PDB file of C-alpha atoms in Angstrom:
ATOM      1  CA  MET L   1      12.849  22.763   4.575  1.00  0.00           C
ATOM      2  CA  SER L   2      15.064  19.705   4.631  1.00  0.00           C
ATOM      3  CA  ILE L   3      13.784  16.163   4.083  1.00  0.00           C
ATOM      4  CA  ALA L   4      14.434  15.408   7.760  1.00  0.00           C
ATOM      5  CA  SER L   5      12.461  18.396   9.018  1.00  0.00           C
ATOM      6  CA  ASN L   6       9.583  17.726   6.573  1.00  0.00           C
ATOM      7  CA  LEU L   7       9.482  14.148   7.821  1.00  0.00           C
ATOM      8  CA  ASN L   8       9.585  15.106  11.484  1.00  0.00           C
ATOM      9  CA  SER L   9       6.787  17.645  11.164  1.00  0.00           C
ATOM     10  CA  ILE L  10       4.551  15.125   9.358  1.00  0.00           C
ATOM     11  CA  LYS L  11       5.324  12.428  11.926  1.00  0.00           C
ATOM     12  CA  ALA L  12       4.475  14.843  14.721  1.00  0.00           C
ATOM     13  CA  SER L  13       1.067  15.455  13.132  1.00  0.00           C
ATOM     14  CA  LEU L  14       0.140  11.767  12.819  1.00  0.00           C
ATOM     15  CA  PRO L  15      -1.809   9.910  15.505  1.00  0.00           C
ATOM     16  CA  GLU L  16       0.052   6.999  17.052  1.00  0.00           C
ATOM     17  CA  HIS L  17      -2.011   4.317  15.289  1.00  0.00           C
ATOM     18  CA  VAL L  18      -1.221   5.658  11.794  1.00  0.00           C
ATOM     19  CA  THR L  19       1.749   4.246   9.861  1.00  0.00           C
ATOM     20  CA  LEU L  20       3.691   6.565   7.551  1.00  0.00           C
ATOM     21  CA  VAL L  21       4.872   5.186   4.218  1.00  0.00           C
ATOM     22  CA  ALA L  22       7.424   7.592   2.726  1.00  0.00           C
ATOM     23  CA  VAL L  23       6.760   7.485  -1.017  1.00  0.00           C
ATOM     24  CA  SER L  24      10.236   7.560  -2.494  1.00  0.00           C
ATOM     25  CA  LYS L  25       9.555   6.668  -6.139  1.00  0.00           C
ATOM     26  CA  THR L  26      11.859   8.458  -8.620  1.00  0.00           C
ATOM     27  CA  LYS L  27      13.928   9.852  -5.732  1.00  0.00           C
ATOM     28  CA  PRO L  28      17.672   9.099  -5.477  1.00  0.00           C
ATOM     29  CA  VAL L  29      19.076   6.904  -2.708  1.00  0.00           C
ATOM     30  CA  SER L  30      20.750   9.989  -1.187  1.00  0.00           C
ATOM     31  CA  ASP L  31      17.288  11.487  -0.536  1.00  0.00           C
ATOM     32  CA  LEU L  32      16.020   8.233   0.949  1.00  0.00           C
ATOM     33  CA  MET L  33      19.083   8.051   3.194  1.00  0.00           C
ATOM     34  CA  GLN L  34      18.293  11.505   4.597  1.00  0.00           C
ATOM     35  CA  ALA L  35      14.844  10.201   5.558  1.00  0.00           C
ATOM     36  CA  TYR L  36      16.405   6.982   6.873  1.00  0.00           C
ATOM     37  CA  GLU L  37      18.839   8.927   9.047  1.00  0.00           C
ATOM     38  CA  ALA L  38      15.888  10.899  10.424  1.00  0.00           C
ATOM     39  CA  GLY L  39      14.365   7.596  11.548  1.00  0.00           C
ATOM     40  CA  GLN L  40      12.108   6.576   8.643  1.00  0.00           C
ATOM     41  CA  ARG L  41      12.082   2.815   7.980  1.00  0.00           C
ATOM     42  CA  ILE L  42       9.117   2.328   5.626  1.00  0.00           C
ATOM     43  CA  PHE L  43       9.452   3.384   2.006  1.00  0.00           C
ATOM     44  CA  GLY L  44       6.946   3.051  -0.842  1.00  0.00           C
ATOM     45  CA  GLU L  45       7.882   2.535  -4.475  1.00  0.00           C
ATOM     46  CA  ASN L  46       5.703   2.088  -7.545  1.00  0.00           C
ATOM     47  CA  LYS L  47       8.165   0.312  -9.850  1.00  0.00           C
ATOM     48  CA  ILE L  48       9.478  -3.084  -8.849  1.00  0.00           C
ATOM     49  CA  GLN L  49      12.831  -2.705 -10.616  1.00  0.00           C
ATOM     50  CA  GLU L  50      13.572   0.645  -8.973  1.00  0.00           C
ATOM     51  CA  MET L  51      12.562  -0.766  -5.586  1.00  0.00           C
ATOM     52  CA  ALA L  52      14.819  -3.807  -6.033  1.00  0.00           C
ATOM     53  CA  GLU L  53      17.791  -1.595  -6.939  1.00  0.00           C
ATOM     54  CA  LYS L  54      17.260   0.556  -3.839  1.00  0.00           C
ATOM     55  CA  TRP L  55      16.803  -2.541  -1.678  1.00  0.00           C
ATOM     56  CA  GLU L  56      20.219  -3.792  -2.874  1.00  0.00           C
ATOM     57  CA  GLU L  57      21.909  -0.526  -1.978  1.00  0.00           C
ATOM     58  CA  MET L  58      20.239   0.456   1.260  1.00  0.00           C
ATOM     59  CA  PRO L  59      20.240  -0.807   4.881  1.00  0.00           C
ATOM     60  CA  LYS L  60      18.424  -4.073   5.399  1.00  0.00           C
ATOM     61  CA  ASP L  61      16.157  -2.957   8.245  1.00  0.00           C
ATOM     62  CA  ILE L  62      13.981  -1.023   5.782  1.00  0.00           C
ATOM     63  CA  GLN L  63      10.465  -2.238   5.021  1.00  0.00           C
ATOM     64  CA  TRP L  64       9.714  -1.852   1.324  1.00  0.00           C
ATOM     65  CA  HIS L  65       6.107  -1.298   0.277  1.00  0.00           C
ATOM     66  CA  MET L  66       5.007  -1.775  -3.320  1.00  0.00           C
ATOM     67  CA  ILE L  67       2.353   0.891  -3.836  1.00  0.00           C
ATOM     68  CA  GLY L  68       2.013   0.889  -7.627  1.00  0.00           C
ATOM     69  CA  HIS L  69       0.079  -1.389  -9.955  1.00  0.00           C
ATOM     70  CA  VAL L  70       1.732  -4.822 -10.031  1.00  0.00           C
ATOM     71  CA  GLN L  71       2.236  -6.914 -13.153  1.00  0.00           C
ATOM     72  CA  THR L  72       2.212 -10.635 -12.387  1.00  0.00           C
ATOM     73  CA  ASN L  73       5.411 -11.290 -14.360  1.00  0.00           C
ATOM     74  CA  LYS L  74       7.363  -8.872 -12.117  1.00  0.00           C
ATOM     75  CA  VAL L  75       6.344 -10.332  -8.741  1.00  0.00           C
ATOM     76  CA  LYS L  76       9.359 -12.670  -8.635  1.00  0.00           C
ATOM     77  CA  PHE L  77      11.774  -9.706  -8.533  1.00  0.00           C
ATOM     78  CA  MET L  78      10.392  -8.367  -5.251  1.00  0.00           C
ATOM     79  CA  ALA L  79       9.276 -11.615  -3.595  1.00  0.00           C
ATOM     80  CA  PRO L  80      12.571 -12.085  -1.668  1.00  0.00           C
ATOM     81  CA  PHE L  81      12.235  -8.818   0.259  1.00  0.00           C
ATOM     82  CA  VAL L  82       8.975  -6.864  -0.161  1.00  0.00           C
ATOM     83  CA  SER L  83       7.179  -6.144   3.157  1.00  0.00           C
ATOM     84  CA  LEU L  84       3.727  -5.163   1.925  1.00  0.00           C
ATOM     85  CA  ILE L  85       2.061  -5.046  -1.495  1.00  0.00           C
ATOM     86  CA  HIS L  86      -0.667  -2.393  -1.510  1.00  0.00           C
ATOM     87  CA  GLY L  87      -2.415  -2.648  -4.848  1.00  0.00           C
ATOM     88  CA  VAL L  88      -3.584  -6.255  -5.182  1.00  0.00           C
ATOM     89  CA  ASP L  89      -6.730  -6.392  -7.277  1.00  0.00           C
ATOM     90  CA  SER L  90      -7.133  -9.905  -8.671  1.00  0.00           C
ATOM     91  CA  LEU L  91      -7.043 -13.561  -7.688  1.00  0.00           C
ATOM     92  CA  LYS L  92      -4.488 -14.186 -10.450  1.00  0.00           C
ATOM     93  CA  LEU L  93      -2.094 -11.679  -8.871  1.00  0.00           C
ATOM     94  CA  LEU L  94      -2.649 -13.137  -5.388  1.00  0.00           C
ATOM     95  CA  GLN L  95      -1.884 -16.620  -6.710  1.00  0.00           C
ATOM     96  CA  GLU L  96       1.358 -15.394  -8.279  1.00  0.00           C
ATOM     97  CA  ILE L  97       2.405 -13.609  -5.070  1.00  0.00           C
ATOM     98  CA  ASN L  98       1.608 -16.784  -3.141  1.00  0.00           C
ATOM     99  CA  LYS L  99       3.666 -18.893  -5.565  1.00  0.00           C
ATOM    100  CA  GLN L 100       6.695 -16.579  -5.385  1.00  0.00           C
ATOM    101  CA  ALA L 101       6.399 -16.272  -1.594  1.00  0.00           C
ATOM    102  CA  LEU L 102       6.480 -20.069  -1.333  1.00  0.00           C
ATOM    103  CA  LYS L 103       9.616 -20.208  -3.509  1.00  0.00           C
ATOM    104  CA  ASN L 104      11.282 -17.720  -1.151  1.00  0.00           C
ATOM    105  CA  ASN L 105      10.015 -19.494   1.951  1.00  0.00           C
ATOM    106  CA  ARG L 106       8.129 -16.391   3.026  1.00  0.00           C
ATOM    107  CA  ILE L 107       4.649 -15.178   3.828  1.00  0.00           C
ATOM    108  CA  ILE L 108       4.022 -11.910   1.997  1.00  0.00           C
ATOM    109  CA  ASP L 109       1.620  -9.314   3.349  1.00  0.00           C
ATOM    110  CA  CYS L 110      -0.894  -7.783   0.934  1.00  0.00           C
ATOM    111  CA  LEU L 111      -3.679  -5.220   0.842  1.00  0.00           C
ATOM    112  CA  LEU L 112      -6.624  -5.600  -1.523  1.00  0.00           C
ATOM    113  CA  GLN L 113      -7.176  -2.513  -3.648  1.00  0.00           C
ATOM    114  CA  ILE L 114     -10.740  -1.226  -3.764  1.00  0.00           C
ATOM    115  CA  HIS L 115     -11.933   1.068  -6.538  1.00  0.00           C
ATOM    116  CA  ILE L 116     -13.438   4.072  -4.748  1.00  0.00           C
ATOM    117  CA  ALA L 117     -12.655   6.899  -7.180  1.00  0.00           C
ATOM    118  CA  GLU L 118     -14.897   8.162  -9.960  1.00  0.00           C
ATOM    119  CA  GLU L 119     -12.024   8.054 -12.446  1.00  0.00           C
ATOM    120  CA  GLU L 120     -12.017   4.993 -14.644  1.00  0.00           C
ATOM    121  CA  THR L 121      -8.223   4.820 -14.732  1.00  0.00           C
ATOM    122  CA  LYS L 122      -7.775   3.709 -11.131  1.00  0.00           C
ATOM    123  CA  PHE L 123      -7.397  -0.013 -10.551  1.00  0.00           C
ATOM    124  CA  GLY L 124      -9.287  -1.962  -7.929  1.00  0.00           C
ATOM    125  CA  LEU L 125     -12.116  -4.279  -7.003  1.00  0.00           C
ATOM    126  CA  ASP L 126     -15.663  -3.197  -6.283  1.00  0.00           C
ATOM    127  CA  GLU L 127     -17.429  -4.412  -3.148  1.00  0.00           C
ATOM    128  CA  ASN L 128     -19.074  -7.408  -4.858  1.00  0.00           C
ATOM    129  CA  GLU L 129     -15.806  -8.512  -6.447  1.00  0.00           C
ATOM    130  CA  LEU L 130     -14.088  -8.189  -3.065  1.00  0.00           C
ATOM    131  CA  ASN L 131     -16.687 -10.335  -1.323  1.00  0.00           C
ATOM    132  CA  GLU L 132     -16.566 -12.927  -4.102  1.00  0.00           C
ATOM    133  CA  LEU L 133     -12.786 -13.044  -3.943  1.00  0.00           C
ATOM    134  CA  ILE L 134     -12.393 -13.428  -0.205  1.00  0.00           C
ATOM    135  CA  SER L 135     -15.118 -16.037   0.088  1.00  0.00           C
ATOM    136  CA  SER L 136     -13.724 -18.172  -2.767  1.00  0.00           C
ATOM    137  CA  SER L 137     -12.074 -21.516  -2.061  1.00  0.00           C
ATOM    138  CA  GLU L 138      -9.095 -20.475  -4.241  1.00  0.00           C
ATOM    139  CA  PHE L 139      -8.427 -17.505  -1.982  1.00  0.00           C
ATOM    140  CA  LYS L 140      -8.601 -19.658   1.134  1.00  0.00           C
ATOM    141  CA  GLU L 141      -5.990 -22.006  -0.325  1.00  0.00           C
ATOM    142  CA  LEU L 142      -3.324 -19.290  -0.456  1.00  0.00           C
ATOM    143  CA  LYS L 143      -1.126 -20.096   2.530  1.00  0.00           C
ATOM    144  CA  ASN L 144       1.866 -17.859   1.748  1.00  0.00           C
ATOM    145  CA  ILE L 145       0.097 -14.545   1.714  1.00  0.00           C
ATOM    146  CA  ARG L 146      -1.484 -12.642   4.548  1.00  0.00           C
ATOM    147  CA  THR L 147      -4.187 -10.150   3.635  1.00  0.00           C
ATOM    148  CA  LEU L 148      -3.880  -7.319   6.136  1.00  0.00           C
ATOM    149  CA  GLY L 149      -6.667  -5.069   4.898  1.00  0.00           C
ATOM    150  CA  LEU L 150      -7.684  -2.708   2.131  1.00  0.00           C
ATOM    151  CA  MET L 151      -6.199   0.118   0.109  1.00  0.00           C
ATOM    152  CA  GLY L 152      -7.888   2.796  -1.966  1.00  0.00           C
ATOM    153  CA  MET L 153      -7.162   5.994  -3.850  1.00  0.00           C
ATOM    154  CA  ALA L 154      -9.612   8.871  -3.929  1.00  0.00           C
ATOM    155  CA  THR L 155     -10.475  10.825  -7.070  1.00  0.00           C
ATOM    156  CA  PHE L 156      -7.894  13.471  -7.949  1.00  0.00           C
ATOM    157  CA  THR L 157     -10.066  16.514  -7.249  1.00  0.00           C
ATOM    158  CA  GLU L 158     -10.217  19.682  -5.161  1.00  0.00           C
ATOM    159  CA  ASP L 159     -13.681  18.665  -3.951  1.00  0.00           C
ATOM    160  CA  GLN L 160     -13.104  17.715  -0.299  1.00  0.00           C
ATOM    161  CA  ASN L 161     -16.661  16.424   0.089  1.00  0.00           C
ATOM    162  CA  GLN L 162     -16.202  13.966  -2.729  1.00  0.00           C
ATOM    163  CA  ILE L 163     -12.848  12.767  -1.346  1.00  0.00           C
ATOM    164  CA  LYS L 164     -14.393  12.388   2.091  1.00  0.00           C
ATOM    165  CA  LYS L 165     -17.306  10.392   0.670  1.00  0.00           C
ATOM    166  CA  GLU L 166     -14.873   8.022  -1.102  1.00  0.00           C
ATOM    167  CA  PHE L 167     -12.752   7.537   2.022  1.00  0.00           C
ATOM    168  CA  GLN L 168     -15.879   6.859   4.089  1.00  0.00           C
ATOM    169  CA  HIS L 169     -16.986   4.340   1.474  1.00  0.00           C
ATOM    170  CA  LEU L 170     -13.693   2.439   1.840  1.00  0.00           C
ATOM    171  CA  LYS L 171     -13.994   2.527   5.629  1.00  0.00           C
ATOM    172  CA  SER L 172     -17.539   1.129   5.470  1.00  0.00           C
ATOM    173  CA  ILE L 173     -16.398  -1.747   3.212  1.00  0.00           C
ATOM    174  CA  PHE L 174     -13.569  -2.439   5.655  1.00  0.00           C
ATOM    175  CA  ASP L 175     -15.971  -2.397   8.620  1.00  0.00           C
ATOM    176  CA  SER L 176     -18.342  -4.800   6.904  1.00  0.00           C
ATOM    177  CA  ILE L 177     -15.608  -7.377   6.192  1.00  0.00           C
ATOM    178  CA  LYS L 178     -14.391  -7.005   9.781  1.00  0.00           C
ATOM    179  CA  GLU L 179     -17.921  -7.595  11.032  1.00  0.00           C
ATOM    180  CA  LYS L 180     -18.269 -10.769   8.975  1.00  0.00           C
ATOM    181  CA  ASN L 181     -14.745 -11.758   9.994  1.00  0.00           C
ATOM    182  CA  ALA L 182     -14.139 -12.363   6.303  1.00  0.00           C
ATOM    183  CA  LEU L 183     -10.443 -11.466   6.621  1.00  0.00           C
ATOM    184  CA  GLN L 184      -9.002 -12.681   9.912  1.00  0.00           C
ATOM    185  CA  GLU L 185      -5.919 -10.480   9.751  1.00  0.00           C
ATOM    186  CA  ALA L 186      -7.613  -7.275   8.584  1.00  0.00           C
ATOM    187  CA  SER L 187      -6.167  -4.354  10.526  1.00  0.00           C
ATOM    188  CA  THR L 188      -4.985  -1.888   7.871  1.00  0.00           C
ATOM    189  CA  ILE L 189      -6.729   0.721   5.761  1.00  0.00           C
ATOM    190  CA  SER L 190      -4.198   2.372   3.465  1.00  0.00           C
ATOM    191  CA  MET L 191      -5.675   5.626   2.197  1.00  0.00           C
ATOM    192  CA  GLY L 192      -4.502   9.208   2.032  1.00  0.00           C
ATOM    193  CA  MET L 193      -1.578  10.898   0.300  1.00  0.00           C
ATOM    194  CA  SER L 194       0.231  14.251   0.612  1.00  0.00           C
ATOM    195  CA  GLY L 195      -2.831  16.311  -0.338  1.00  0.00           C
ATOM    196  CA  ASP L 196      -5.524  14.506   1.634  1.00  0.00           C
ATOM    197  CA  TYR L 197      -3.961  12.418   4.382  1.00  0.00           C
ATOM    198  CA  GLN L 198      -5.451  14.429   7.261  1.00  0.00           C
ATOM    199  CA  LEU L 199      -8.929  13.899   5.858  1.00  0.00           C
ATOM    200  CA  ALA L 200      -8.137  10.196   5.304  1.00  0.00           C
ATOM    201  CA  ILE L 201      -7.105   9.817   8.955  1.00  0.00           C
ATOM    202  CA  GLU L 202     -10.342  11.486  10.082  1.00  0.00           C
ATOM    203  CA  CYS L 203     -12.190   8.911   7.973  1.00  0.00           C
ATOM    204  CA  GLY L 204     -10.370   5.960   9.561  1.00  0.00           C
ATOM    205  CA  SER L 205      -7.098   5.477   7.658  1.00  0.00           C
ATOM    206  CA  THR L 206      -4.373   3.578   9.513  1.00  0.00           C
ATOM    207  CA  MET L 207      -1.664   3.991   6.858  1.00  0.00           C
ATOM    208  CA  VAL L 208      -0.825   7.059   4.769  1.00  0.00           C
ATOM    209  CA  ARG L 209       1.389   7.283   1.683  1.00  0.00           C
ATOM    210  CA  ILE L 210       3.228  10.591   1.605  1.00  0.00           C
ATOM    211  CA  GLY L 211       5.849  11.581  -0.953  1.00  0.00           C
ATOM    212  CA  SER L 212       5.995  15.185  -2.143  1.00  0.00           C
ATOM    213  CA  SER L 213       5.401  16.657   1.348  1.00  0.00           C
ATOM    214  CA  ILE L 214       8.555  14.827   2.489  1.00  0.00           C
ATOM    215  CA  PHE L 215      10.825  14.786  -0.556  1.00  0.00           C
ATOM    216  CA  GLY L 216       9.529  17.840  -2.438  1.00  0.00           C
ATOM    217  CA  GLY L 217       7.889  17.798  -5.875  1.00  0.00           C
ATOM    218  CA  ARG L 218       8.751  15.215  -8.520  1.00  0.00           C
TER     219      ARG L 218
END
């Protein structure tokens, strides 16, 4: 199967309200261009330097999503062009994104990463930390970021029930902040990858991050 036909069959399976992020990390520009020519305009990278190099080379109507863990000292390299930063998990990082957005005369969209997996290695806030963060005066002062919702990664396991439980947990956190109107702009739940995106959509995901099912294995 070609990249274009993989992409088209995935797109055909997605409900209209779900956004597809094509995870293109480690893939050459030639692969990304095949997806681009098939109509894909949103690409996800997990290393800022690699994303910046691809941004330089590729058409400028692409939206670049940073889906990996972000180090504060690297934010400045993507601030001129990044469309959405998925994995934001601290006030310090938000403040740096805000600062660099201001320097570039931009408002940068972010998602707050919630820790839903059982693995200790995954980054993210728990529900209390999230509530503390979004109700803090420091958070409210950040005028150059827009927090569009939440992102989470399920445990890497074959156990569909566990994955489902974690996705439902993220959806319930999202619903509770919507109810309290704690994030005015909240519209996005980014959850689900190649192996579990259909389940994620059933559980309320509005954005899926799919790489290997489009571009083949790493």
